[in-house]
Coordinates of C-alpha atoms in Angstrom, one line a residue:
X108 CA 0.0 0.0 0.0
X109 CA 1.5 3.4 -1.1
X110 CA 2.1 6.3 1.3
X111 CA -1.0 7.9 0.1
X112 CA -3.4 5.0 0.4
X113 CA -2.2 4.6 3.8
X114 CA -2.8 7.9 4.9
X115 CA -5.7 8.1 3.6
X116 CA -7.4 5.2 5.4
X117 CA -5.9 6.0 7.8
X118 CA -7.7 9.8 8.0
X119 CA -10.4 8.0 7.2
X120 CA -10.8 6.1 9.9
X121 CA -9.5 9.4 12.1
X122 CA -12.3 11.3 11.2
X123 CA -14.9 8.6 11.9
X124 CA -13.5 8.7 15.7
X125 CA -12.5 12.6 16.0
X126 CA -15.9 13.5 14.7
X127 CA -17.7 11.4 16.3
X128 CA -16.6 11.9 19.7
X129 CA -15.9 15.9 19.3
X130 CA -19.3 16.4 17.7
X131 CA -21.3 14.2 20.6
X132 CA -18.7 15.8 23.1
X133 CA -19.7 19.5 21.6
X134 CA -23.4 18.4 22.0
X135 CA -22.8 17.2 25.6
X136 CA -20.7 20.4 25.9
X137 CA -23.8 22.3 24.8
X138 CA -26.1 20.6 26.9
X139 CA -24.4 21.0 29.9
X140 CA -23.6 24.9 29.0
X141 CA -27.8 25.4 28.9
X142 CA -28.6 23.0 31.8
X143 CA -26.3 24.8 34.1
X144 CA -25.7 28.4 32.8
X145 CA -22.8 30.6 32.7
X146 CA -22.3 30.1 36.7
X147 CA -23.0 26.7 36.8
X148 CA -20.7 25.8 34.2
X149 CA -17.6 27.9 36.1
X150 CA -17.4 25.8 38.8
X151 CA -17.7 22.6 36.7
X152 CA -15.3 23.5 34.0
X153 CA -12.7 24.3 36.9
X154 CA -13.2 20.4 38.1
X155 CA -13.5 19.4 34.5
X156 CA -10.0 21.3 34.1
X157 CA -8.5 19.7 37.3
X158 CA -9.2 16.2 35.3
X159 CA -7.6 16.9 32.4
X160 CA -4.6 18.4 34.3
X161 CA -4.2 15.9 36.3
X162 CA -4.1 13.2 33.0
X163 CA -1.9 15.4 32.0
X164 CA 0.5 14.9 34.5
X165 CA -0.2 11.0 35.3
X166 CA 0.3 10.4 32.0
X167 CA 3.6 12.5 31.5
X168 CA 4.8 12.0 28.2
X169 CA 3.5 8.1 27.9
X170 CA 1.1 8.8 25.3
X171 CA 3.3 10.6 22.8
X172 CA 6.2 7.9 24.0
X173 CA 4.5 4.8 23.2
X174 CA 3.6 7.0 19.4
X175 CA 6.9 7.6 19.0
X176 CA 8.3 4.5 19.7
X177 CA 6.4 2.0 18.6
X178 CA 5.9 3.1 15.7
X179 CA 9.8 3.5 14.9
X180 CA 10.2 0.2 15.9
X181 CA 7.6 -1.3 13.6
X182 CA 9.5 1.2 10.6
X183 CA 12.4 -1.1 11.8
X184 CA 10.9 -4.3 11.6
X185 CA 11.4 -4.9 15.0
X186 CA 8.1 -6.0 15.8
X187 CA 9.1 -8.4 19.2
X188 CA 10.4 -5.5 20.7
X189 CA 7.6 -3.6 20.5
X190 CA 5.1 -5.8 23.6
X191 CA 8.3 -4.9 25.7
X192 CA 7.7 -1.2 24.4
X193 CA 4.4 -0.7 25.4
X194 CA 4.6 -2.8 28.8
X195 CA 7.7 -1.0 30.2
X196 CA 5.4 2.8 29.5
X197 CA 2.7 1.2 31.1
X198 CA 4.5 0.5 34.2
X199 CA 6.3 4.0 33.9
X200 CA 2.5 5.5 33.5
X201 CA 1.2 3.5 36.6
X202 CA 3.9 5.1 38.8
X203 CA 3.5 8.4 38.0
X204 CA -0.5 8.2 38.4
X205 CA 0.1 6.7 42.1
X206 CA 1.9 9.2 42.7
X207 CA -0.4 12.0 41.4
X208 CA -3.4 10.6 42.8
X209 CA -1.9 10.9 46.6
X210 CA -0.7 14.7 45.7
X211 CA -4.5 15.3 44.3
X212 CA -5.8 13.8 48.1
X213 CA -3.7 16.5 49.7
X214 CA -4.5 19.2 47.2
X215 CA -8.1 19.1 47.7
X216 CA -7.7 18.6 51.3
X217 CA -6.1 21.6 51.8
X218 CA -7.3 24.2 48.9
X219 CA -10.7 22.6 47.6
X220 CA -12.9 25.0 48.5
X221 CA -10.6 27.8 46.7
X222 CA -11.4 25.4 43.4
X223 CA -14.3 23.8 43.8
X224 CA -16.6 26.6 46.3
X225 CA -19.4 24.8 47.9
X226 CA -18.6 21.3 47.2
X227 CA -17.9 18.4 49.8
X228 CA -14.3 18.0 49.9
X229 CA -14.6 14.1 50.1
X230 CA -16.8 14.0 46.8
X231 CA -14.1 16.1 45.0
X232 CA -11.6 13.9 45.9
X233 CA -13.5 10.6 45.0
X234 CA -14.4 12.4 41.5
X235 CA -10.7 13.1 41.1
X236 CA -9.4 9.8 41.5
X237 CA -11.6 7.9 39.0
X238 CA -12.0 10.4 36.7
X239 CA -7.7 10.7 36.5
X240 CA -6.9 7.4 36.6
X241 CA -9.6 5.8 34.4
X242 CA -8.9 8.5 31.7
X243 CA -5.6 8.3 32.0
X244 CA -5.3 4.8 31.5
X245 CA -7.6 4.9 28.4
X246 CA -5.4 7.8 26.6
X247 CA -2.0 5.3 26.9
X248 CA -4.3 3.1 25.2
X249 CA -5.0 5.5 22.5
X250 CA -1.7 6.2 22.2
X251 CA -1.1 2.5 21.9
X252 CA -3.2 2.4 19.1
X253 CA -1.7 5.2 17.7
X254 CA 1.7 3.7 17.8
X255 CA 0.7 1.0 15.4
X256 CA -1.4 3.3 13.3
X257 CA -4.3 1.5 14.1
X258 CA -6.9 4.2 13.4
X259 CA -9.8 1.9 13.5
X260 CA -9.5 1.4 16.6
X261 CA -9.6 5.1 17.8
X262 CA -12.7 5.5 15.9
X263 CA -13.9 1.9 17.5
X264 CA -13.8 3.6 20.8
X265 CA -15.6 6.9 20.1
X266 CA -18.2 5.2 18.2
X267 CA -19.1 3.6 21.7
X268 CA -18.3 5.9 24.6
X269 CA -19.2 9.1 23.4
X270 CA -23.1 8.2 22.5
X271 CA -23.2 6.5 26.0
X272 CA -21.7 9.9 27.8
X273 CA -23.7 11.8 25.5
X274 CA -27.5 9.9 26.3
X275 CA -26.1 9.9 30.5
X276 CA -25.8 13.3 30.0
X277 CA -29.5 14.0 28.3
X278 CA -31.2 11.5 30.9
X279 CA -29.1 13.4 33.9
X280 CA -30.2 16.6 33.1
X281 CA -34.1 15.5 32.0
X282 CA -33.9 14.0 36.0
X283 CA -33.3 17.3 37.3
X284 CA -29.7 16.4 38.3
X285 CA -27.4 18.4 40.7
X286 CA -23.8 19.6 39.0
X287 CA -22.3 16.3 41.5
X288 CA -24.3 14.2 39.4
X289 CA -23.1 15.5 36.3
X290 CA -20.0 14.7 37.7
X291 CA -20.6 11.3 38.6
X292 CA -21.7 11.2 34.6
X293 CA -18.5 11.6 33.9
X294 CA -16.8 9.1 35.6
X295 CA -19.1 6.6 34.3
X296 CA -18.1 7.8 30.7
X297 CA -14.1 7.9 31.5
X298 CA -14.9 4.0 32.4
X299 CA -16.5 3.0 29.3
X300 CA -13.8 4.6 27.4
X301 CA -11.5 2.7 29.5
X302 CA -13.2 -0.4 29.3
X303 CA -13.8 -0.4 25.3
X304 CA -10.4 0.8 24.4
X305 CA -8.3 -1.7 26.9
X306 CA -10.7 -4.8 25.0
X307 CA -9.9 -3.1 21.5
X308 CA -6.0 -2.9 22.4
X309 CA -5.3 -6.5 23.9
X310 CA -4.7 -7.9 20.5
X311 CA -2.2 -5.5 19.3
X312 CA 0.5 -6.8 21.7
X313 CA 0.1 -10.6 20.8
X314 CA 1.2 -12.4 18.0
X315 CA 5.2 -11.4 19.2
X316 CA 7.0 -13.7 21.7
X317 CA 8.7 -10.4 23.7
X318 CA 12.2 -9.7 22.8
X319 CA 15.0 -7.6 25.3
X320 CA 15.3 -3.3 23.9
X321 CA 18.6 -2.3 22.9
X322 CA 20.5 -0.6 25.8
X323 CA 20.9 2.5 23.3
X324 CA 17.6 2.4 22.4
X325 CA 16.4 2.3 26.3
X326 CA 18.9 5.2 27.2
X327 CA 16.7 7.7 24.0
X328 CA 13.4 6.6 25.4
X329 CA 13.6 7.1 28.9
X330 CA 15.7 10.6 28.1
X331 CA 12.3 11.1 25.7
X332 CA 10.0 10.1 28.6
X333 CA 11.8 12.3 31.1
X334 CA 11.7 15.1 29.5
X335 CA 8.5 14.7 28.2
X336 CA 7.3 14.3 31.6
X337 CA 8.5 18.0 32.0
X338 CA 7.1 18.8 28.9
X339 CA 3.5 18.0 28.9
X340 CA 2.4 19.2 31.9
X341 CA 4.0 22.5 31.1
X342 CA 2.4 22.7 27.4
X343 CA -0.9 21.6 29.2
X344 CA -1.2 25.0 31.4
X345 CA 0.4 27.2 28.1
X346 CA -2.6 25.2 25.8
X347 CA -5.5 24.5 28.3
X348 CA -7.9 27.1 29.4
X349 CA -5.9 27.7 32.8
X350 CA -7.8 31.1 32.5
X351 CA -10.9 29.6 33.8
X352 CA -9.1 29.1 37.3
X353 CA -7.8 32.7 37.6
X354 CA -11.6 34.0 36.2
X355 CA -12.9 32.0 39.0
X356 CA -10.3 33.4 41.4
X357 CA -10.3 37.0 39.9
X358 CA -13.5 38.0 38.5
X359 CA -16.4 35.7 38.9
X360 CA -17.6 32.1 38.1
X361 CA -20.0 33.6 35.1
X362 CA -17.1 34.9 33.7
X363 CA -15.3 31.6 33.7
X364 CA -18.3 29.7 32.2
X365 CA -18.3 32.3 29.5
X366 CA -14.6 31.5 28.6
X367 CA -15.2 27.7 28.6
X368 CA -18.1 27.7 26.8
X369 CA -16.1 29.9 23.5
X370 CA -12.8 27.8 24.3
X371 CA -14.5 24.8 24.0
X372 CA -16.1 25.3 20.9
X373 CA -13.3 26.9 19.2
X374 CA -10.8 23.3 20.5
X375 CA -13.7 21.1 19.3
X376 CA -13.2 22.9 15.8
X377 CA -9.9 23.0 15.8
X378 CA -10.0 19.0 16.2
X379 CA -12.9 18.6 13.9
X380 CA -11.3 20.7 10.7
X381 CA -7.5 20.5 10.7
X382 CA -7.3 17.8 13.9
X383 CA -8.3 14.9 11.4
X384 CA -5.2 15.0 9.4
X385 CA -2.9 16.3 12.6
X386 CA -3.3 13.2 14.5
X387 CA -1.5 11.6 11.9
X388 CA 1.6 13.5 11.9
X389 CA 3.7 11.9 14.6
X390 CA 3.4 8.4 13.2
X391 CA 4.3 9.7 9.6
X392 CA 7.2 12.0 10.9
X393 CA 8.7 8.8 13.1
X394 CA 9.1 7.2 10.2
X395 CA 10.0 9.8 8.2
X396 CA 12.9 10.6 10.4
X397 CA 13.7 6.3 10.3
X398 CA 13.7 6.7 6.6
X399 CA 16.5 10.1 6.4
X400 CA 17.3 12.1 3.5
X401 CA 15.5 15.1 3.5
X402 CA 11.7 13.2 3.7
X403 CA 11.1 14.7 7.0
X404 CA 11.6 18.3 5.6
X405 CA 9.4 17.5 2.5
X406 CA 6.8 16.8 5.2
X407 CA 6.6 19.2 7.0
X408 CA 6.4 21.5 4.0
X409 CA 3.7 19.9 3.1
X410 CA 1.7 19.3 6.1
X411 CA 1.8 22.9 6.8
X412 CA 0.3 23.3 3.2
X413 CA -2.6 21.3 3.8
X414 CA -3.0 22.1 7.4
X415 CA -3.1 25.7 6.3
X416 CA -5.6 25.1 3.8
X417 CA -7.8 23.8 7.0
X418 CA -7.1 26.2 9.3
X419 CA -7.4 28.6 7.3
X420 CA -11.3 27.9 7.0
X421 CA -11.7 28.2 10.6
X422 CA -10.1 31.6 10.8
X423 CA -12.8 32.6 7.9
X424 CA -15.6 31.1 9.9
X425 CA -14.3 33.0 13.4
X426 CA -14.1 36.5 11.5
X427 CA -17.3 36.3 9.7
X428 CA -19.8 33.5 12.0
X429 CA -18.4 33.8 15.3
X430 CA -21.5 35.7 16.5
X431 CA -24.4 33.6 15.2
X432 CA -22.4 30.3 16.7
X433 CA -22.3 31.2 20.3
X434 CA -26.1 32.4 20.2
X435 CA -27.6 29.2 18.5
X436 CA -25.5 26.5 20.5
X437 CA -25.2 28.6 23.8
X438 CA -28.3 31.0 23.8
X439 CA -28.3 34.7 24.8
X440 CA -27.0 34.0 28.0
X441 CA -23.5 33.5 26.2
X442 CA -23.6 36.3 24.6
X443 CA -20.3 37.8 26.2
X444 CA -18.8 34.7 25.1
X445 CA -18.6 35.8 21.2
X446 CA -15.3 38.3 21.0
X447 CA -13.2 35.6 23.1
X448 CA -14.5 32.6 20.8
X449 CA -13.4 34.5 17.4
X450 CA -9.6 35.3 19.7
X451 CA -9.7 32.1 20.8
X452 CA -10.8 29.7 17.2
X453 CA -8.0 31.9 15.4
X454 CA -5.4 31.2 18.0
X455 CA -6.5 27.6 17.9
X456 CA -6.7 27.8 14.0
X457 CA -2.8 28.8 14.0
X458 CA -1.8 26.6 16.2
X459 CA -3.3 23.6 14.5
X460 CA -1.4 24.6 11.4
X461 CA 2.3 24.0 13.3
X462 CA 1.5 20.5 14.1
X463 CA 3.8 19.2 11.0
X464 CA 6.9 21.5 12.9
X465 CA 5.8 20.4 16.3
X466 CA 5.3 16.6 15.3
X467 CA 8.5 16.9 13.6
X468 CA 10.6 17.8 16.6
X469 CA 9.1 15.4 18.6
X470 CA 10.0 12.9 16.5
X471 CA 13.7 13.8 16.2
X472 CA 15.3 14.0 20.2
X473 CA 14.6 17.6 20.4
X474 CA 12.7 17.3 23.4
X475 CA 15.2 19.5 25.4
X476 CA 14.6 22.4 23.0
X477 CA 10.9 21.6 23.2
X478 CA 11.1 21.3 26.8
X479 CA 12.9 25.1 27.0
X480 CA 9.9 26.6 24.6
X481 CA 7.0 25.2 26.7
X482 CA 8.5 26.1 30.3
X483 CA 8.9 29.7 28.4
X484 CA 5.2 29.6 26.9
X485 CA 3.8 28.5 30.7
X486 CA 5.9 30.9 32.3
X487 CA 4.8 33.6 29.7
X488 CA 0.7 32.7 29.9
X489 CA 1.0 32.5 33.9
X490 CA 2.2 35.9 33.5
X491 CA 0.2 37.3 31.0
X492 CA -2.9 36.0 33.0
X493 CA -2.3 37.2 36.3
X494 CA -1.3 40.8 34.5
X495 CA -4.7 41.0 32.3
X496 CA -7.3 39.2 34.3
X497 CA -7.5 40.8 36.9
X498 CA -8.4 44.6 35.6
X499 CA -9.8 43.3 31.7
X500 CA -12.0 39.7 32.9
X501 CA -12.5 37.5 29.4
X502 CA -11.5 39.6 27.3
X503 CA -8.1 39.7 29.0
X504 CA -7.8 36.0 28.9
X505 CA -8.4 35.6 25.2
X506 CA -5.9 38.5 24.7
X507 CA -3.6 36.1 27.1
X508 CA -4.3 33.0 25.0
X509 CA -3.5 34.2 21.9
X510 CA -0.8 35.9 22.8
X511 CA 1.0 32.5 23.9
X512 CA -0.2 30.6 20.9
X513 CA 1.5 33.2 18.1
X514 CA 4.5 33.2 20.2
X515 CA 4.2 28.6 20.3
X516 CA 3.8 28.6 16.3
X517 CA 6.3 31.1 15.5
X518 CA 9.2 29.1 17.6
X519 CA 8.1 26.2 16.5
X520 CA 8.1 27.0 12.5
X521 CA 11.9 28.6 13.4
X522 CA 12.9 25.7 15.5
X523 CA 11.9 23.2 12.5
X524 CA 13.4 25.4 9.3
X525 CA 16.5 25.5 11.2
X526 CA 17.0 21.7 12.0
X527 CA 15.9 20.8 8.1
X528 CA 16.9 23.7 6.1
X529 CA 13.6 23.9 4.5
X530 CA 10.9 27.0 4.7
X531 CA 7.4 26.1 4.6
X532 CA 6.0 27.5 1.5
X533 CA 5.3 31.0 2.0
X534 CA 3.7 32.4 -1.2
X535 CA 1.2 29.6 -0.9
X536 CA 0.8 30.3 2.2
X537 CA -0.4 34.1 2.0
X538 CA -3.0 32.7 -1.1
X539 CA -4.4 30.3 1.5
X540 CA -4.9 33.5 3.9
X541 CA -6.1 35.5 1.4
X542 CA -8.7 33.1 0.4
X543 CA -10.2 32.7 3.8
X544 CA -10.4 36.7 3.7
X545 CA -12.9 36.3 0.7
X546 CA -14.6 33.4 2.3
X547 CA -14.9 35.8 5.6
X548 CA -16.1 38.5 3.4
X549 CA -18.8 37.4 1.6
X550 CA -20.3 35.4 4.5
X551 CA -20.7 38.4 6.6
X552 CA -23.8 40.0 4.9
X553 CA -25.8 36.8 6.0
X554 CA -24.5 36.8 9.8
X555 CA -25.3 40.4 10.1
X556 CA -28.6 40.4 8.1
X557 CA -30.6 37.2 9.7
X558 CA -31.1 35.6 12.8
X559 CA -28.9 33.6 14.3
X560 CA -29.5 30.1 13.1
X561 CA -30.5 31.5 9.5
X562 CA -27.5 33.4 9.6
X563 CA -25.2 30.6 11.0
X564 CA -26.8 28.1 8.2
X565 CA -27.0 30.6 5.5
X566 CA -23.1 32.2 5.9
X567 CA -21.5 28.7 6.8
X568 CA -22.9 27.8 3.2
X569 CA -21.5 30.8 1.7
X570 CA -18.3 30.5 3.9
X571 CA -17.6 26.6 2.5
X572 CA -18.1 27.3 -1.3
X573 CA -16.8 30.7 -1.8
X574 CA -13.0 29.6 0.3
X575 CA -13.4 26.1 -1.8
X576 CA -13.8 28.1 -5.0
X577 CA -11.0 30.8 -4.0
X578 CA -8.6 27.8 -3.3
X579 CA -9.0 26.8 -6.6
X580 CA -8.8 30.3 -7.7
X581 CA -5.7 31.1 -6.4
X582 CA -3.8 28.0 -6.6
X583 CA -3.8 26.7 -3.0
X584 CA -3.7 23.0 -4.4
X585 CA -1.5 20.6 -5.9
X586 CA -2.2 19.0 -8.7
X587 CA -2.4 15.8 -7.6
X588 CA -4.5 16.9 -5.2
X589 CA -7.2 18.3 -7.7
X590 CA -6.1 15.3 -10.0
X591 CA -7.3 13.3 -6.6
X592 CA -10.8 15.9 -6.5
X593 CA -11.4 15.2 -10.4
X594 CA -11.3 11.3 -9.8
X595 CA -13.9 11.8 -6.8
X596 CA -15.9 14.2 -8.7
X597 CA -16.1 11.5 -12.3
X598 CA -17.0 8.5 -9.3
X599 CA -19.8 10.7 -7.8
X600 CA -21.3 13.2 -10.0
X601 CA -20.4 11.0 -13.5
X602 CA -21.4 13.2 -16.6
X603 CA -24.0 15.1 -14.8
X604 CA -21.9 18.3 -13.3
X605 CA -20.2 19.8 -16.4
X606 CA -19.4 22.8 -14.7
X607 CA -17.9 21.3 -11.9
X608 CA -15.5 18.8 -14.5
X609 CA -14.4 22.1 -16.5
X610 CA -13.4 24.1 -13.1
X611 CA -11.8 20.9 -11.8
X612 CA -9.5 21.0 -15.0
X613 CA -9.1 24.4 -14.9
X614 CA -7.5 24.4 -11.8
X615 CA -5.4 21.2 -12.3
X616 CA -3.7 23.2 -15.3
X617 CA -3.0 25.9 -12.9
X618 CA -2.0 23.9 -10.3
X619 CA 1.6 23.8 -9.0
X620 CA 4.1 20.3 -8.5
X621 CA 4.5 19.3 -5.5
X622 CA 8.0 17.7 -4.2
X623 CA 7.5 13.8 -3.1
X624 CA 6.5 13.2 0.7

């Protein structure tokens, strides 16, 4: 199977599991948004964020490791090494959570109220520990999966748990249900992602009596998993919304539910749109880097390309739809929420665009470098949050966020055109951006001028075909891509769409070469 085809099923099978479980997750988001309210949703977010910190940290670097690692093994052919792989990070994984888990006991013992304000200490803490360890036990096995490019089973897994947290939620909240039992909700969920993905797993490891790991090879990945340990809890305060803690702190839980509500959306996007074809990249640059030559450069020149072209669309839709989004999925009540979702999708937007750079030094025993940036981006959003919080509320925060996120992308293009001597391609570039101006453009009459659902519908329409035809416009694709659109065009549409076959081979003519990835 060709580098293409792979890919390709393999994005395939991505987008089945991203969008199902970030579209059913935004839905859940939604419903618990309305259910609870602007207030409501502060002080749940800030538990919600205290989970996902604390995976995070229990999980220090053991996701990305097992990625990175199995899969070069496998580009190796050193398939009986690889059950040794993934059982030595899974012991590594199990030590660090037993050691969070006792640091979350006394954490909540002695500042819970500060986080959590009128909830019993003793149910935080339950919460806590099985919502930390079953989560982070079911992202290893992700990462597992990952490792061996096993996309199906990714998608395997959200085809199963997200429905189920997504119908707990609806009956939860139908019942009448206190924010603990939304809580409880989602420690049941974290379990039957658990459950489903350790089942789904199992029989990836077999098949391979166990073989010994190279001395050299041990001595890169427990460097990798020590300073990825460093690493990832960092990155996660520069990239999570940390601002709803000092909202809650500084101005007022309503506040804080306002920023998770936009941030939310605009990371559920930012998966959805350029995510599908990002959680491919570390894999592919792995064994990019196994491979040598200049492959790894090529890549990254090109996944910025296509990335862009995604991205890009999101930028259009913040600028131009940002307004009719937060009122039809979040209601009037949200309303404040609109200026910090379009900051906040556009930072996002960029930042999904430097995952080819970011996957790229991962991949390639830069993680001191990596590990300087992100202490720098933490230290530099703890800052910037405590300076504009305070006196300018969300608006401060999103300016705080993106901030951070320009300065992450623009070391992290730097960091990888100076370790492969190649520059991302800049000219196409600036056509991608100014294509998502035209999309933004003439979707903005129909935001402005109807309602907000009309307007939403309407202008996304608008939005999709006017930055698809400016991308063909302006040259923003290969040509094998558009030789690849004309092939799906002739299987779909046959001889019916004329028009559509003459733009097609318009564009192709048009259409630049692009360098072999």
């Amino acid at each position: 199977m060709s580098i293409r085809s792979h890919t390709f099923r393999n994005t395939l099978y991505s987008m089945a599991g991203t969008y199902t479980e970030y579209v059913l997750g935004m839905l859940t988001s939604v419903v618990i948004a309305r259910y609870l309210g602007p207030e409501g949703l502060g002080v749940y977010s800030v538990a919600i964020w205290l989970v996902a910190m604390g995976v995070a940290v229990a999980n220090s670097g053991s996701a990305s490791t097992v990625i990175r690692f199995v899969a070069e093994l496998r580009g190796a052919d050193a398939m009986a090494q690889v059950p040794t792989m993934v059982a030595w990070t899974r012991r590594a994984q199990r030590g660090y959570l037993a050691v969070l888990l006792v640091l979350v006991v006394a954490l909540v013992a002695i500042a819970g109220e500060r986080f959590a304000p009128g909830m019993d200490p003793r149910l935080l803490i339950a919460f806590l520990l099985v919502a930390i360890a079953s989560r982070a036990s079911y992202m290893l096995n992700v990462g597992i999966a990952k490792g061996f490019e096993d996309f199906g089973i990714v998608a395997r897994v959200a085809l199963v748990g997200a429905p189920v947290n997504l119908v707990l939620v609806l009956v939860a909240c139908w019942l009448g249900a206190s924010l603990e039992v939304l809580l409880g909700v989602f420690c049941v969920s974290g379990l039957v992602f658990l459950v489903v993905s350790a089942r789904l797993v199992a029989p990836l490891r077999r098949g391979h009596a166990p073989a010994p790991l190279d001395p050299g090879f041990m001595a890169r990945v427990r460097r990798h998993m020590l300073l990825a340990s460093a690493t990832v809890s960092a990155s996660f305060v520069a990239a999570s919304e940390v601002e709803v803690v000092f909202l809650n702190v500084f101005t007022g839980q309503e506040a804080a539910g306002h920023f998770k509500a936009a941030y939310q959306l605009a990371l559920g996007m930012s998966a959805l749109v350029p995510g599908v074809f990002s959680a491919l990249l570390l894999p592919m640059m792995a064994s990019a880097r196994a491979q040598g030559g200049g492959l790894p450069g090529r890549r990254v020149v090109s996944t910025t390309a296509y990335l862009g072209l995604l991205s890009s669309l999101l930028v259009a839709f913040a600028l131009a739809l940002s307004g009719p989004a937060i009122r039809t999925l979040f209601g009037e009540a949200y309303a404040d929420a609109v200026p910090v979702f379009t900051i906040c999708l556009v930072g996002a937007a960029m930042t999904a665009a430097s995952t080819g750079a970011s996957s790229l030094l991962i991949s390639s025993d830069r993680q001191g470098t990596i590990l300087a940036l992100v202490l720098a981006s933490c230290a530099l959003k703890l800052a910037l949050d405590l300076l504009l919080i305070p006196p300018f509320g969300l608006i401060g925060a999103a300016c705080a966020f993106i901030t951070v996120a320009t300065a992450v992308v623009v070391a992290m293009f730097w960091l990888a055109m100076r370790q492969t001597g190649v520059a991302p391609d800049w000219a196409r570039l600036a056509r991608i951006g100014v294509a998502a101006g035209l999309a933004a453009l003439a979707a903005m009459p129909a935001a402005r001028g109807l309602a907000p659902l009309p307007g939403l519908l309407v202008g996304g329409v608008v939005l999709v075909l006017v930055h698809g035809f400016a991308t063909l416009l302006l040259g923003c694709w290969t040509r094998a891509d558009v030789e690849q659109m004309q092939a799906l065009h002739r299987r779909l549409a046959g001889a019916r769409l004329v028009p559509g076959a003459r733009l097609l081979e318009w564009a192709r003519r048009r259409a630049p070469e692009e360098a072999s990835a």
